[in-house]
PDB file of C-alpha atoms in Angstrom:
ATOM      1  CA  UNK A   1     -34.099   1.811 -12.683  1.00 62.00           C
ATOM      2  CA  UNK A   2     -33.426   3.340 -16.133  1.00 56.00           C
ATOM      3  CA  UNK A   3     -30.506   3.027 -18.424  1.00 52.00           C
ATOM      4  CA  UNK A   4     -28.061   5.510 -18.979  1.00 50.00           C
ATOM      5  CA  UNK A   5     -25.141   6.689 -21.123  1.00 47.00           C
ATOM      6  CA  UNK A   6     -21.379   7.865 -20.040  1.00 50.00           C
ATOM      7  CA  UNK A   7     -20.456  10.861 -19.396  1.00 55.00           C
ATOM      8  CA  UNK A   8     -17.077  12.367 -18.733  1.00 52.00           C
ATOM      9  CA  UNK A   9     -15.062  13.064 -15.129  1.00 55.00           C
ATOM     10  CA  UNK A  10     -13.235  16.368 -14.554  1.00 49.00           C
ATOM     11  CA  UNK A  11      -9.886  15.352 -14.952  1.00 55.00           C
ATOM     12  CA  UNK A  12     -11.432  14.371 -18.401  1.00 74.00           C
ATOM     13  CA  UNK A  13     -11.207  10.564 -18.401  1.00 86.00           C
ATOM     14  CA  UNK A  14     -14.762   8.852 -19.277  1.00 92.00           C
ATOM     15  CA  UNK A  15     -16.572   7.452 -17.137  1.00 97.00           C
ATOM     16  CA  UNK A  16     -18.046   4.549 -18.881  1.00 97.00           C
ATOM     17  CA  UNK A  17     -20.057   3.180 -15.772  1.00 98.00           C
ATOM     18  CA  UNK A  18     -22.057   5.955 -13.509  1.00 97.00           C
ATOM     19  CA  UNK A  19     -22.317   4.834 -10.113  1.00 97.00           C
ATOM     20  CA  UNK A  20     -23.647   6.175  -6.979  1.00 96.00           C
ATOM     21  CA  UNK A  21     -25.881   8.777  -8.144  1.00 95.00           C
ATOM     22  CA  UNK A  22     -29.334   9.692  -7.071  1.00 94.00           C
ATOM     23  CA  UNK A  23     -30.974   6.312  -8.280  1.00 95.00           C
ATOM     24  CA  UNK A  24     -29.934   3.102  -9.640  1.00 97.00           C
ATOM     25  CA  UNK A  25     -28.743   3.020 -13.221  1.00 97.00           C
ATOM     26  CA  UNK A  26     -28.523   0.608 -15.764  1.00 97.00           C
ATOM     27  CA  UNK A  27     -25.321   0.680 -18.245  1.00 98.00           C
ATOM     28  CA  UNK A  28     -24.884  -2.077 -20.997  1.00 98.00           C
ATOM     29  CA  UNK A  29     -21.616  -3.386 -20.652  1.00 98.00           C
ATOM     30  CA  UNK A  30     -18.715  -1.266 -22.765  1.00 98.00           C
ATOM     31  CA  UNK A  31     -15.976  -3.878 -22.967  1.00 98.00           C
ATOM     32  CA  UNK A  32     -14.968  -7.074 -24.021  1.00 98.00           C
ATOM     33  CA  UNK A  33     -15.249  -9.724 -21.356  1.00 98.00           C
ATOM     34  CA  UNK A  34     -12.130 -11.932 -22.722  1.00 98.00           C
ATOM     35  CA  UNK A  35      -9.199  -9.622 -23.913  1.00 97.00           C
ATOM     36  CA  UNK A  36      -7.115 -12.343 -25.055  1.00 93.00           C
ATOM     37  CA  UNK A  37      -7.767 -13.891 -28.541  1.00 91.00           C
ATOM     38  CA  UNK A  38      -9.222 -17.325 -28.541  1.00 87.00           C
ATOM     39  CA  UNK A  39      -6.669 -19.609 -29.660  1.00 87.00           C
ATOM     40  CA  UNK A  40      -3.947 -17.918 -27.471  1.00 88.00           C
ATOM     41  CA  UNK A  41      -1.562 -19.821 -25.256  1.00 89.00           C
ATOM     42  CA  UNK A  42      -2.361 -20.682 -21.847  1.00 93.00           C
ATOM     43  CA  UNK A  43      -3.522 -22.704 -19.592  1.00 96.00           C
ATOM     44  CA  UNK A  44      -7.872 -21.772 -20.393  1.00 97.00           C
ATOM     45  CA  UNK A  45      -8.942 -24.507 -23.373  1.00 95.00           C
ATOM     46  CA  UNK A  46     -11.159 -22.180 -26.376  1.00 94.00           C
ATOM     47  CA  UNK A  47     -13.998 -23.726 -24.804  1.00 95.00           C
ATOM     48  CA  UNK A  48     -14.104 -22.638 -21.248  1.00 96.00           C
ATOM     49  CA  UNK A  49     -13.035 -19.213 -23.029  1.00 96.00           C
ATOM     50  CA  UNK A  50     -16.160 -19.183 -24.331  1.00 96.00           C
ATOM     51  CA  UNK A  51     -18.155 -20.422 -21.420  1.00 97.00           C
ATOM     52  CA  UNK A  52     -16.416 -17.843 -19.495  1.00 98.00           C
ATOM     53  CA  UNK A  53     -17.180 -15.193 -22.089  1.00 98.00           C
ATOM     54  CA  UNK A  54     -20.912 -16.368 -21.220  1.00 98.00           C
ATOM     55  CA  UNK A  55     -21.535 -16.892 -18.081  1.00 98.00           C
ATOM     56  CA  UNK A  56     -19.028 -14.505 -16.735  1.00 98.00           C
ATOM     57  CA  UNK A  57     -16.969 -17.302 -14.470  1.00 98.00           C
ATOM     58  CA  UNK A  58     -15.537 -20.561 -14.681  1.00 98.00           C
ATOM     59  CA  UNK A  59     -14.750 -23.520 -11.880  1.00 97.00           C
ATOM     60  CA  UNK A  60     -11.356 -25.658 -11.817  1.00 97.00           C
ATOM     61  CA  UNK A  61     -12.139 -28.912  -9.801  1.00 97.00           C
ATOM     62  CA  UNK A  62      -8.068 -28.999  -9.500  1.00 97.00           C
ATOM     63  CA  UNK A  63      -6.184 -25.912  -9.341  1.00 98.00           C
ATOM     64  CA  UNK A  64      -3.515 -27.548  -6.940  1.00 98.00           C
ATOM     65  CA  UNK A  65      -2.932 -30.902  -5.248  1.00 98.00           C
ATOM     66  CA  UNK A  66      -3.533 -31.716  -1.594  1.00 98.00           C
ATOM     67  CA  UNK A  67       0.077 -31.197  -0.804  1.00 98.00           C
ATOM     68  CA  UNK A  68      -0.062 -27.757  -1.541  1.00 98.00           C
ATOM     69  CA  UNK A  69      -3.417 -27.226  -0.034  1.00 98.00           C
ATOM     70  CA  UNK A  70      -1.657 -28.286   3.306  1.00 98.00           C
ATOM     71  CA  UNK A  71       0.806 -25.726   2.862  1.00 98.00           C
ATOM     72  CA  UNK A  72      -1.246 -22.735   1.849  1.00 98.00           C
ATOM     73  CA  UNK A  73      -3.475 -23.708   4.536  1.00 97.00           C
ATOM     74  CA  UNK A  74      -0.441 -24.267   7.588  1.00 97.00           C
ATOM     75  CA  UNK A  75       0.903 -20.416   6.321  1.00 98.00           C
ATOM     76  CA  UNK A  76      -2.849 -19.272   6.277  1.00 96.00           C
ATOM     77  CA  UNK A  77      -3.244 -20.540  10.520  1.00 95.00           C
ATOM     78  CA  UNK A  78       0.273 -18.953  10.757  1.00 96.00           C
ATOM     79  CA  UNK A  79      -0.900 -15.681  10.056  1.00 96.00           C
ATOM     80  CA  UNK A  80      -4.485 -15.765  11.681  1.00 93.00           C
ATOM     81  CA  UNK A  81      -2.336 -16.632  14.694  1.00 93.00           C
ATOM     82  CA  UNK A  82       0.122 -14.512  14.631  1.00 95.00           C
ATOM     83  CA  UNK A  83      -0.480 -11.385  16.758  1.00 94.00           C
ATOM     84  CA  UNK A  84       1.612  -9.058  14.932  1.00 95.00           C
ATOM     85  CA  UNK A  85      -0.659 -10.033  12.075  1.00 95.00           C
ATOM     86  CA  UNK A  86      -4.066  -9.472  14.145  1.00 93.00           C
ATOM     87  CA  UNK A  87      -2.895  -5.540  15.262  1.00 93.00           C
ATOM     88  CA  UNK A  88      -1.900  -4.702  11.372  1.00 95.00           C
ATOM     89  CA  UNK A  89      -4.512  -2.614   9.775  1.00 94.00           C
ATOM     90  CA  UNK A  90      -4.686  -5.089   7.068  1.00 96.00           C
ATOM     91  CA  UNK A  91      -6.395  -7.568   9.070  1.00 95.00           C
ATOM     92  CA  UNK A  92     -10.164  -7.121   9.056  1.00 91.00           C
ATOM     93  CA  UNK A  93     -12.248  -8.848  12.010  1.00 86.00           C
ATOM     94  CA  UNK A  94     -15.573 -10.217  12.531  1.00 76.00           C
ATOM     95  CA  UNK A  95     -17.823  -7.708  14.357  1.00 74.00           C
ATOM     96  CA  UNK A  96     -19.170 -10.402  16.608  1.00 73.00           C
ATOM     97  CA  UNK A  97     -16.913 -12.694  17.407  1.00 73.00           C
ATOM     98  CA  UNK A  98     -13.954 -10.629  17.282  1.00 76.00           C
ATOM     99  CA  UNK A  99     -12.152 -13.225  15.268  1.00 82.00           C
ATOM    100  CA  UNK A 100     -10.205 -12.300  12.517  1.00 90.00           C
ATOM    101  CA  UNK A 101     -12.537 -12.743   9.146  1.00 89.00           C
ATOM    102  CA  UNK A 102      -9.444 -11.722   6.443  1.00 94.00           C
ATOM    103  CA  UNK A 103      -5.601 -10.587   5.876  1.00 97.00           C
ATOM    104  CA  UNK A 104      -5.596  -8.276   3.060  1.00 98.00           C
ATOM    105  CA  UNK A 105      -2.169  -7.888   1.186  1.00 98.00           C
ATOM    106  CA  UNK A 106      -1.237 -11.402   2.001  1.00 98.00           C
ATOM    107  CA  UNK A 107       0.987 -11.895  -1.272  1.00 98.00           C
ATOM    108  CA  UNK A 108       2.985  -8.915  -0.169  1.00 97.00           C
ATOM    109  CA  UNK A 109       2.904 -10.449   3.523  1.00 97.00           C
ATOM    110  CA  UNK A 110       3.826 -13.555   3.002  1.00 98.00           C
ATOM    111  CA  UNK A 111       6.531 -14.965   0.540  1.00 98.00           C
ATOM    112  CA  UNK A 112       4.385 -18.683   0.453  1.00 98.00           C
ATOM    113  CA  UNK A 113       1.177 -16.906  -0.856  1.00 98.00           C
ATOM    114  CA  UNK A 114       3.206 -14.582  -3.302  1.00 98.00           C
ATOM    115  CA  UNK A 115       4.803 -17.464  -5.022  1.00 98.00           C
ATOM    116  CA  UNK A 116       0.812 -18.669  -5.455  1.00 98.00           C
ATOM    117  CA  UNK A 117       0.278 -15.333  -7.142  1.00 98.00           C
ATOM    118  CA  UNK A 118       3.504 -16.088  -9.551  1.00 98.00           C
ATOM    119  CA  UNK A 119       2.340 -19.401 -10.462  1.00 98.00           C
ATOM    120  CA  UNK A 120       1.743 -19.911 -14.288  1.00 97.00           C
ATOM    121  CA  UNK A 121      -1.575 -21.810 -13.466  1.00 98.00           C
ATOM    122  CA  UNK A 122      -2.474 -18.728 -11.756  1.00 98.00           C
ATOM    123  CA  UNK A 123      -1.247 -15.801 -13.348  1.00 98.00           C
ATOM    124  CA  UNK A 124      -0.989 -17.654 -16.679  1.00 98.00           C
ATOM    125  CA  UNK A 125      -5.308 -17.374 -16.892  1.00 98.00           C
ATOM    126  CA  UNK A 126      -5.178 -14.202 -15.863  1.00 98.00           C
ATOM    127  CA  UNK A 127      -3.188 -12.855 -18.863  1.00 98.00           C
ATOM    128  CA  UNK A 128      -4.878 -15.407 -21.238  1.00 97.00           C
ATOM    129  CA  UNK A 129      -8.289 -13.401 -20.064  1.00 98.00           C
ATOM    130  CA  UNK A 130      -7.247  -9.851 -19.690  1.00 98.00           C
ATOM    131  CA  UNK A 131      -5.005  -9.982 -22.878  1.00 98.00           C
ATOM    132  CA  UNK A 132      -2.133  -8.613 -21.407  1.00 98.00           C
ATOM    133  CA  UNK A 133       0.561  -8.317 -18.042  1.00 98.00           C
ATOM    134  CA  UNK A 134      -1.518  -7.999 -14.994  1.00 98.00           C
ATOM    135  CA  UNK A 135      -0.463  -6.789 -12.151  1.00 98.00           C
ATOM    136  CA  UNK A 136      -2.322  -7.729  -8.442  1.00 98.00           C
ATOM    137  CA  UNK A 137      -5.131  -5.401  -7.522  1.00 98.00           C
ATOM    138  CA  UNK A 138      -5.880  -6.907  -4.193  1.00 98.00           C
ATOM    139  CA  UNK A 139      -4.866 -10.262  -1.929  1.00 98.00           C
ATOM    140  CA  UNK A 140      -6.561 -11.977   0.931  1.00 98.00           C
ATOM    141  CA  UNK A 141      -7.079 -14.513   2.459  1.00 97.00           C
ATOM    142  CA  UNK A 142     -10.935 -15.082   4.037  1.00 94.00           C
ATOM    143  CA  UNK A 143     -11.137 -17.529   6.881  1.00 91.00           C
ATOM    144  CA  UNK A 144     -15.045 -18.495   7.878  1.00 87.00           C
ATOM    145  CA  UNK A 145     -15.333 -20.536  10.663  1.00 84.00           C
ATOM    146  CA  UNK A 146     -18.058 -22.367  11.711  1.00 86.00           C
ATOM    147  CA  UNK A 147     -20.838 -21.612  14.147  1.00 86.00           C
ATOM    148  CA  UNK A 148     -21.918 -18.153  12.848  1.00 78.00           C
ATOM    149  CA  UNK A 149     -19.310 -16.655  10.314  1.00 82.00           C
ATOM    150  CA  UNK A 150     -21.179 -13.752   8.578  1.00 85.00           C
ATOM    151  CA  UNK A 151     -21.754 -13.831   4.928  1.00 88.00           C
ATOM    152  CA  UNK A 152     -21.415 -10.552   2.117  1.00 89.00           C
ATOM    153  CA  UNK A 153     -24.314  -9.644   0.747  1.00 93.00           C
ATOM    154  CA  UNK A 154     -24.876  -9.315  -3.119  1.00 96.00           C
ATOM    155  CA  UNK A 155     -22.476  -6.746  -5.005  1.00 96.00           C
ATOM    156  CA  UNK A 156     -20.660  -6.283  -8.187  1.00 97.00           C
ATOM    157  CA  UNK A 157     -16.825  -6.136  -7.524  1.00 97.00           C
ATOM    158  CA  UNK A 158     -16.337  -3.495 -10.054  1.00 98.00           C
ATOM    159  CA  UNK A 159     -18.929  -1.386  -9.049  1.00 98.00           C
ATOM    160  CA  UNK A 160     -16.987  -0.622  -6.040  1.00 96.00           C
ATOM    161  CA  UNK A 161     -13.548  -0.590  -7.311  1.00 97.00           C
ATOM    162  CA  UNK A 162     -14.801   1.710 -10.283  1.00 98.00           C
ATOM    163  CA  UNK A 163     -16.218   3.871  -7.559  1.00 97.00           C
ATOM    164  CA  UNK A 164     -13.912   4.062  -4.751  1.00 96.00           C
ATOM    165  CA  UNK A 165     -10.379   2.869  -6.476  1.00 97.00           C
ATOM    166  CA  UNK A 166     -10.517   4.386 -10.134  1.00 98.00           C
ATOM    167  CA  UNK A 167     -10.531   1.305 -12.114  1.00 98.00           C
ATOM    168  CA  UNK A 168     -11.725   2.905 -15.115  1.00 98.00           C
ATOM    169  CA  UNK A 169     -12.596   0.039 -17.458  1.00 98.00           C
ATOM    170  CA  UNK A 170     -13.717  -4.180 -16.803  1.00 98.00           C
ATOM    171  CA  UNK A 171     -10.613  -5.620 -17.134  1.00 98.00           C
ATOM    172  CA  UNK A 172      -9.800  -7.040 -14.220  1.00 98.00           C
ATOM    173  CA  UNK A 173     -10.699 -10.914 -12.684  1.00 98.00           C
ATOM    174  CA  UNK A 174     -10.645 -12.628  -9.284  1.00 98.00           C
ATOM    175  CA  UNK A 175      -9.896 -15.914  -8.519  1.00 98.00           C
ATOM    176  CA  UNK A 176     -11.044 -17.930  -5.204  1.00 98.00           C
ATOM    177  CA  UNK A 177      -9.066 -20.804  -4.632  1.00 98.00           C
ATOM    178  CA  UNK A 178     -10.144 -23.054  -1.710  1.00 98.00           C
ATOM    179  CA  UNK A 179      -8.435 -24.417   1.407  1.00 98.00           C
ATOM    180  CA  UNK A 180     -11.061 -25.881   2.830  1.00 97.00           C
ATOM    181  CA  UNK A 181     -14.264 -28.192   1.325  1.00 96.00           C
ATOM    182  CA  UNK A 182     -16.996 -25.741   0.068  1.00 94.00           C
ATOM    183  CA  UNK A 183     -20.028 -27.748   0.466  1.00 94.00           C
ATOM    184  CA  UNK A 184     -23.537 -26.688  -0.075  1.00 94.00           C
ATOM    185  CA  UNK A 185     -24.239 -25.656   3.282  1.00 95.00           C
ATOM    186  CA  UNK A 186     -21.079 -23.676   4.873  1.00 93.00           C
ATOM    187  CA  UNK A 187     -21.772 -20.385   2.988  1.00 92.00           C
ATOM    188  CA  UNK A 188     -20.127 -20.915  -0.295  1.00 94.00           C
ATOM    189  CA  UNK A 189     -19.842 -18.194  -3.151  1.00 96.00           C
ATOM    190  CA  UNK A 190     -22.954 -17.724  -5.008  1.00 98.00           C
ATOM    191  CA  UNK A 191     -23.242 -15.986  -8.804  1.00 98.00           C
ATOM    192  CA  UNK A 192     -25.896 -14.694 -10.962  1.00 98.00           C
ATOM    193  CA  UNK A 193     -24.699 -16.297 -14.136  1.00 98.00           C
ATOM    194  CA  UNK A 194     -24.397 -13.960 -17.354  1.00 98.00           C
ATOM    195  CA  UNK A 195     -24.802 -10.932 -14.990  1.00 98.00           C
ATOM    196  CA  UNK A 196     -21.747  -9.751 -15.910  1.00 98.00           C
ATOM    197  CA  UNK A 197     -22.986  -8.108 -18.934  1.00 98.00           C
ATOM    198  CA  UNK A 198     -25.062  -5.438 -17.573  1.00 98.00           C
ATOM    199  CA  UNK A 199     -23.406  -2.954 -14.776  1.00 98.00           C
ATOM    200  CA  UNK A 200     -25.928  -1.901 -12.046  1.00 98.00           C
ATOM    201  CA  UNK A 201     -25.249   1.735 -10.827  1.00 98.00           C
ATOM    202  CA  UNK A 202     -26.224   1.548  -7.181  1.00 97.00           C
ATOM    203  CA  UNK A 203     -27.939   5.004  -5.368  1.00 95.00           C
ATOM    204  CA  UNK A 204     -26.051   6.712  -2.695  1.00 93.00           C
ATOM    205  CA  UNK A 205     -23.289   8.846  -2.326  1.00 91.00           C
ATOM    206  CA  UNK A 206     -20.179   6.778  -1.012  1.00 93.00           C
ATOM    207  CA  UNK A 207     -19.183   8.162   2.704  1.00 89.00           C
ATOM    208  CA  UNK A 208     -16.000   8.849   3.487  1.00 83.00           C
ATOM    209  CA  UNK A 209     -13.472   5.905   4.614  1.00 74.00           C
ATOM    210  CA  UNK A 210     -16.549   3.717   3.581  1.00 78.00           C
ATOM    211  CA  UNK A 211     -13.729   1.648   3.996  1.00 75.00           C
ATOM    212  CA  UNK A 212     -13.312   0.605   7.201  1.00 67.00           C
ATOM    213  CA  UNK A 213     -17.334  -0.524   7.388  1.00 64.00           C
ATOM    214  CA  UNK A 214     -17.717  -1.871   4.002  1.00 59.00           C
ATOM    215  CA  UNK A 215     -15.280  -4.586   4.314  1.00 62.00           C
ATOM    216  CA  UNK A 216     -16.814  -5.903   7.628  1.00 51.00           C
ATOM    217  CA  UNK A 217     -20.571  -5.490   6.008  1.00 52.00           C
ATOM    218  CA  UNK A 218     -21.675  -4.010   2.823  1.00 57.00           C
ATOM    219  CA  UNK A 219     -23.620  -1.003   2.484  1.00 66.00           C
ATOM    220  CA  UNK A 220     -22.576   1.882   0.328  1.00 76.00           C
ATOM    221  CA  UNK A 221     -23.295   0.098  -3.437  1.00 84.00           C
ATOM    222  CA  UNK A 222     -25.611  -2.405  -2.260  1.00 91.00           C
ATOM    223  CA  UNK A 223     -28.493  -2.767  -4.881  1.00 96.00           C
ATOM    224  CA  UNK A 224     -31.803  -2.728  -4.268  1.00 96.00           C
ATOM    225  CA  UNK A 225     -34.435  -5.470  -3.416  1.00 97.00           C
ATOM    226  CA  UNK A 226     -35.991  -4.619  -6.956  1.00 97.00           C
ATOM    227  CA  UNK A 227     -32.740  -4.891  -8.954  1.00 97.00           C
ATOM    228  CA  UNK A 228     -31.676  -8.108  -7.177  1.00 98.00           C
ATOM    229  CA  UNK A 229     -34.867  -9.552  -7.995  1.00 98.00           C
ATOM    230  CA  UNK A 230     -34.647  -8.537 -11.607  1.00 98.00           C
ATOM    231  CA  UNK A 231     -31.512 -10.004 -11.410  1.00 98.00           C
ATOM    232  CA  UNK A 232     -31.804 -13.343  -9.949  1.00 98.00           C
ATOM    233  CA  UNK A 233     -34.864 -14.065 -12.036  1.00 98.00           C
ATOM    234  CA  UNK A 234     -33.122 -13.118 -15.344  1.00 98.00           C
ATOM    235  CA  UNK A 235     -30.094 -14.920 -14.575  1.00 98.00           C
ATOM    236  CA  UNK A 236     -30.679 -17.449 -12.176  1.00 98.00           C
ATOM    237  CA  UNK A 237     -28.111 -18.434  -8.987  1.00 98.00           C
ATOM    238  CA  UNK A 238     -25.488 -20.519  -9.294  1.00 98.00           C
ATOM    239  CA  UNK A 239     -23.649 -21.707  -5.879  1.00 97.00           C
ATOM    240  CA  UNK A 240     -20.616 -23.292  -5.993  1.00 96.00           C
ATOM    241  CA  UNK A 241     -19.027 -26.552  -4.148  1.00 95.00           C
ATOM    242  CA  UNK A 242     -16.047 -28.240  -4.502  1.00 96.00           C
ATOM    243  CA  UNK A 243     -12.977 -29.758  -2.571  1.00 97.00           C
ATOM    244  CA  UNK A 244      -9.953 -28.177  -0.748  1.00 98.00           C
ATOM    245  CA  UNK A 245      -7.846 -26.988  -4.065  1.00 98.00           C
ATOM    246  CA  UNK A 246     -10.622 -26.331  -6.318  1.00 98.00           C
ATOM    247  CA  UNK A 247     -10.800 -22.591  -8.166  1.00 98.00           C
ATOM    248  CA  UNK A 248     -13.401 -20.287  -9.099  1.00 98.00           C
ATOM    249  CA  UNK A 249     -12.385 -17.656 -11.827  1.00 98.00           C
ATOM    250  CA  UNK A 250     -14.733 -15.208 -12.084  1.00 98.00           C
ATOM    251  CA  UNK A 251     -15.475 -11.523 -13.963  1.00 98.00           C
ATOM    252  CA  UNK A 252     -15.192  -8.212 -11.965  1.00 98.00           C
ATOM    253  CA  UNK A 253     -18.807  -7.367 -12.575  1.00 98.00           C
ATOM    254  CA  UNK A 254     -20.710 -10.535 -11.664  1.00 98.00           C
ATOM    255  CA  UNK A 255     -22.742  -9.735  -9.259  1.00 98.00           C
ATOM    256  CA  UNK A 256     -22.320 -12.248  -6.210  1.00 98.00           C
ATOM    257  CA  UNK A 257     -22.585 -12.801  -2.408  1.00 96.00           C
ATOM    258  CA  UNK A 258     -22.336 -15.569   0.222  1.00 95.00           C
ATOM    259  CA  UNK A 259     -24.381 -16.734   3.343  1.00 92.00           C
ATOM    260  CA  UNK A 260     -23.587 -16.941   6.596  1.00 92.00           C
ATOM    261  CA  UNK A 261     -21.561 -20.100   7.668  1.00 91.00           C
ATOM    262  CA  UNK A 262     -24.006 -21.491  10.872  1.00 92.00           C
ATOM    263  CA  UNK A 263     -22.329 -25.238  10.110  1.00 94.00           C
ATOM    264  CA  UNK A 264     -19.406 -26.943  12.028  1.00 94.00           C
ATOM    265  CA  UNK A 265     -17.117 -27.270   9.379  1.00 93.00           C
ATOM    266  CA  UNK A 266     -15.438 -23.895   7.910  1.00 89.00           C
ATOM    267  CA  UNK A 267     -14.749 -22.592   4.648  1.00 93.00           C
ATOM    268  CA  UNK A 268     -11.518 -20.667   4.259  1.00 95.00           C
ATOM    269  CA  UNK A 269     -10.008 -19.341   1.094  1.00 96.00           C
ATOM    270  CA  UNK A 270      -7.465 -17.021  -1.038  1.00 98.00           C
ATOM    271  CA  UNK A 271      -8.393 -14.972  -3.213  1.00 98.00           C
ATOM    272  CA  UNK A 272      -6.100 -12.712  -5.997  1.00 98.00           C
ATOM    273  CA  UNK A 273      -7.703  -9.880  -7.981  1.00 98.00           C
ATOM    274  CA  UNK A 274      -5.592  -9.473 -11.444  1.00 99.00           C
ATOM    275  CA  UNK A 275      -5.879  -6.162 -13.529  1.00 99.00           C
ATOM    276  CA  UNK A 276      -4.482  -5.610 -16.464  1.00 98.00           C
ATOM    277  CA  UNK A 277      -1.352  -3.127 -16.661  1.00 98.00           C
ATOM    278  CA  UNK A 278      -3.345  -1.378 -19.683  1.00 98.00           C
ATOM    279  CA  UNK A 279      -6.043  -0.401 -16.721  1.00 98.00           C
ATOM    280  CA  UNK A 280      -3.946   1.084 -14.112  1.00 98.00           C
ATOM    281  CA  UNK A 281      -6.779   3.068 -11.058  1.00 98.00           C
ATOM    282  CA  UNK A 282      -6.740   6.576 -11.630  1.00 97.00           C
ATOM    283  CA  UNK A 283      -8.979   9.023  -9.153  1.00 97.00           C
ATOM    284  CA  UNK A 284     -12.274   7.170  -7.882  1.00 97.00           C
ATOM    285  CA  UNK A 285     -14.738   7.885 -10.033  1.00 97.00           C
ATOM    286  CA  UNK A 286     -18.006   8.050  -6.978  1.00 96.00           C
ATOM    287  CA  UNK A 287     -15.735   8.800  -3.735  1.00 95.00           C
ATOM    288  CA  UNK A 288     -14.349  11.629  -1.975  1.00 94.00           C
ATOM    289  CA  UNK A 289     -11.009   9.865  -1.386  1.00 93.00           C
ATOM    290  CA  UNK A 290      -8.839   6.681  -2.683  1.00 94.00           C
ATOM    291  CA  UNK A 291      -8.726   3.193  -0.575  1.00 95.00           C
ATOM    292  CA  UNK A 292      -5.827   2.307   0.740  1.00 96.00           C
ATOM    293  CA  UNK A 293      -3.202   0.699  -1.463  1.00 97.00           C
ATOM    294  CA  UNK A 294      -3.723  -2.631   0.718  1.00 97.00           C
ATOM    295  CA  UNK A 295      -7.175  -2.628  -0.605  1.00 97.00           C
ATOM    296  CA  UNK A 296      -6.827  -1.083  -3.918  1.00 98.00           C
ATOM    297  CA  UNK A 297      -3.595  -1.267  -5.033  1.00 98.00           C
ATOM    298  CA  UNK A 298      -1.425   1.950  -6.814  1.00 97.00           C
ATOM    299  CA  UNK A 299       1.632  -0.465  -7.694  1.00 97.00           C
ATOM    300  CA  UNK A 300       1.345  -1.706 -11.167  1.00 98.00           C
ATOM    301  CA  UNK A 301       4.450  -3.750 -11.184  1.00 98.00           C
ATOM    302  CA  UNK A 302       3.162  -6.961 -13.195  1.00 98.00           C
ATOM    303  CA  UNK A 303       3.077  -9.955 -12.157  1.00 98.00           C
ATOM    304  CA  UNK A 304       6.054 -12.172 -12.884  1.00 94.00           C
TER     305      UNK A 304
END
């Protein structure tokens, strides 16, 4: 691996993270992880700011009550269910079991998830981090059910949507809030903390519609063995548990993954990606073509 500097893309635009070149790269990272000034409004307290500045994410034991965890969780069996829902190319399905792994799009799909997105203790940390509107990159929801769910292997977030939807800078977050228990064993999300400061430019050229195989199982920007390693033993893991209604906030370029669920008991959640309206996708910066909107969204209405 060897570090490198930016250079600029043809329609002029920098390109402040090189991806999918001939060999891994290692780039610094250019920009601030909290936008937002310290001491401004919102829900985040200055000191999980900071944490989150750190380590790159931060966990809400409480992000909603039980009642609403029933709800989210009824409309989220509604739609796996629904078989209108199952023959829309947003839904994504497990290669083995043919059971339907996640619904991208779902705040545009369904009015009870969009009024999750709307919420102030939502949407409220996502401007308090990115320092501005934000408008939704990308919904789902991800349903894992026992007895063999397949995991994701390790990635950055950004490295892909840098790549293959144009985000041109890190400022953009995610947020996984859970409808089911994530215990230790049921293939929970997993973080290298403080990764988040260093973006790993993974080796390959992206193929086209990468797409349609990359959301089922990761391959194009997959580091290597080697980087992971470096990684991991820099960094540490950190995997993370919590009940039904519990959050995970976490930066676009911390590199994470999850295991394979071979328990009973599943693990289902959403999950929102916020960018900010002063990062809007342009032309992927390491593909031959753009996503589709219901993965990488091209409407930068904010969020309100």
């Amino acid at each position: 691996m060897t570090a490198t500097t930016d250079t600029t893309t043809t329609t002029g635009i920098p390109d402040l993270y090189p991806t999918r070149g001939a060999s891994e790269v290692l780039t610094p990272r250019q920009d601030p992880v909290v936008w937002g000034a310290p001491d401004a409004p919102g829900p985040i307290v200055p000191a999980d700011l900071l944490s989150f500045e750190q380590d790159g994410f931060l966990a809400i034991d409480e992000l909603i009550t039980d009642d609403e965890v029933a709800v989210y969780r009824d409309e989220l069996n509604r739609l796996v269910n629904d078989p209108d829902i199952r023959a829309d190319e947003r839904s994504i399905v497990e290669p083995k079991s043919k059971e339907i792994r996640s619904v991208f799009e779902v705040h545009k799909i369904s009015e009870v998830f969009a009024r999750l997105v709307r919420d102030e203790r939502v949407v409220g940390r996502a401007r308090q981090i990115l320092g501005s509107d934000v408008y939704v990159h990308q919904s789902r929801i991800n349903v894992k059910p026992g007895f063999g769910a397949s995991g994701f292997y390790w990635h950055s977030d950004f490295e892909t949507w840098h790549a293959e939807d144009g985000l041109p800078r890190m400022r953009t977050v995610s947020v996984s809030i859970a409808l089911t228990e994530n215990h230790d064993t049921n293939g929970g999300l997993m973080i290298m903390p403080g990764s988040h400061k260093t973006f790993l430019g993974c080796a390959g050229e992206t193929p086209k519609d990468n797409y349609k195989k990359s959301l089922q199982m990761q391959d194009a920007g997959t580091p290597s063995d080697e980087a992971l390693t470096r990684f991991a033993t820099e960094h540490g893991i950190k995997l993370f548990t919590g009940k039904a209604g519990s959050a995970t906030w976490f930066d676009c370029n911390c590199m994470h993954g999850s295991g394979d669920n071979i328990t009973p008991f599943p693990r289902s959640n959403v999950f929102i990606v916020f960018n900010s309206v002063e990062n809007t996708a342009v032309e992927p910066f390491a593909a031959p073509v753009r996503r589709p909107e219901f993965i990488g969204a091209r409407d930068f209405t904010p969020v309100k």
